[in-house]
XYZ file of C-alpha atoms in Angstrom:
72
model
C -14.320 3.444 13.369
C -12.312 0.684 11.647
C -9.281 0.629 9.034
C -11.098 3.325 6.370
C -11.369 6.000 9.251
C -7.697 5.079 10.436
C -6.348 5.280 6.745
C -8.145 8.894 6.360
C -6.320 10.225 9.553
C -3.192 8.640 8.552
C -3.210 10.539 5.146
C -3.278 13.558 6.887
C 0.372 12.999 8.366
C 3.420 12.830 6.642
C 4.470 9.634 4.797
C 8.017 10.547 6.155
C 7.625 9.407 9.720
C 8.876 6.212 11.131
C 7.280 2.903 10.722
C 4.050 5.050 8.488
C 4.485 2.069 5.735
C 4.141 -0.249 8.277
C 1.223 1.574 9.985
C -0.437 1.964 6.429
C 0.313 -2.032 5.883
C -1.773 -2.629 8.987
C -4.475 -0.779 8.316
C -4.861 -2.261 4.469
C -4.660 -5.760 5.508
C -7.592 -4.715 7.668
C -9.650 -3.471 4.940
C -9.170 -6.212 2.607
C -6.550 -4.728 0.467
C -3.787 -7.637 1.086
C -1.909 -7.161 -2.106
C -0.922 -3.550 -1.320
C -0.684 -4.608 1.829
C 2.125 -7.156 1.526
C 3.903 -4.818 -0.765
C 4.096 -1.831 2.083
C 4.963 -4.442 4.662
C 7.876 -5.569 2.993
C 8.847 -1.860 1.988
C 8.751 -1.572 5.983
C 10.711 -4.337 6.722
C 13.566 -2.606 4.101
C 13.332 0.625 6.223
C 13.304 -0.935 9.643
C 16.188 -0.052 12.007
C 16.009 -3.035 13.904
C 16.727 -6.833 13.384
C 13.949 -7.411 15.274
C 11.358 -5.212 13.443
C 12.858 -5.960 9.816
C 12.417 -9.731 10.893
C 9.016 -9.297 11.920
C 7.758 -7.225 9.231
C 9.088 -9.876 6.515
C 7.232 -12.331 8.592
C 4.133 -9.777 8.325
C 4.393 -10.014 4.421
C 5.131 -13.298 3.979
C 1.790 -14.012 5.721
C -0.328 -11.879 3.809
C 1.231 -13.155 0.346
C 0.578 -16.476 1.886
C -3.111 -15.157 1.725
C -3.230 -14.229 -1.333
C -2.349 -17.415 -2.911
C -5.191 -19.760 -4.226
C -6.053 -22.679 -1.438
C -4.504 -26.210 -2.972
């Protein structure tokens, strides 16, 4: 049903459980909303537990920032 539907279930869970920024992120980059986006994947990547996933989720908002800038 697409990122609106997915970001009305998620608000009905807590905000407390693992990775929700990151699930959140996902789901507002979907739907257009890349500032707020980048911002939750980076709070993500400070929460993660693993290299791996902190690594990845910086890469996540790097990209999205990367969107937001105007083209050259």
């Amino acid at each position: 049903d697409g990122p609106q539907a997915g970001l009305a279930a998620l608000a009905e869970v807590s905000s407390d459980l693992p990775r929700y920024a990151a699930v959140r992120a996902y789901l507002l980059e979907r739907a257009g909303d890349l500032e707020q986006a980048a911002k939750l994947y980076a709070e993500a990547a400070r929460a993660a537990t693993s290299l791996r996933e902190r690594e990845h989720l910086t890469r996540e908002a790097a990209r999205v920032r990367q969107q937001l800038r105007p083209s050259s």
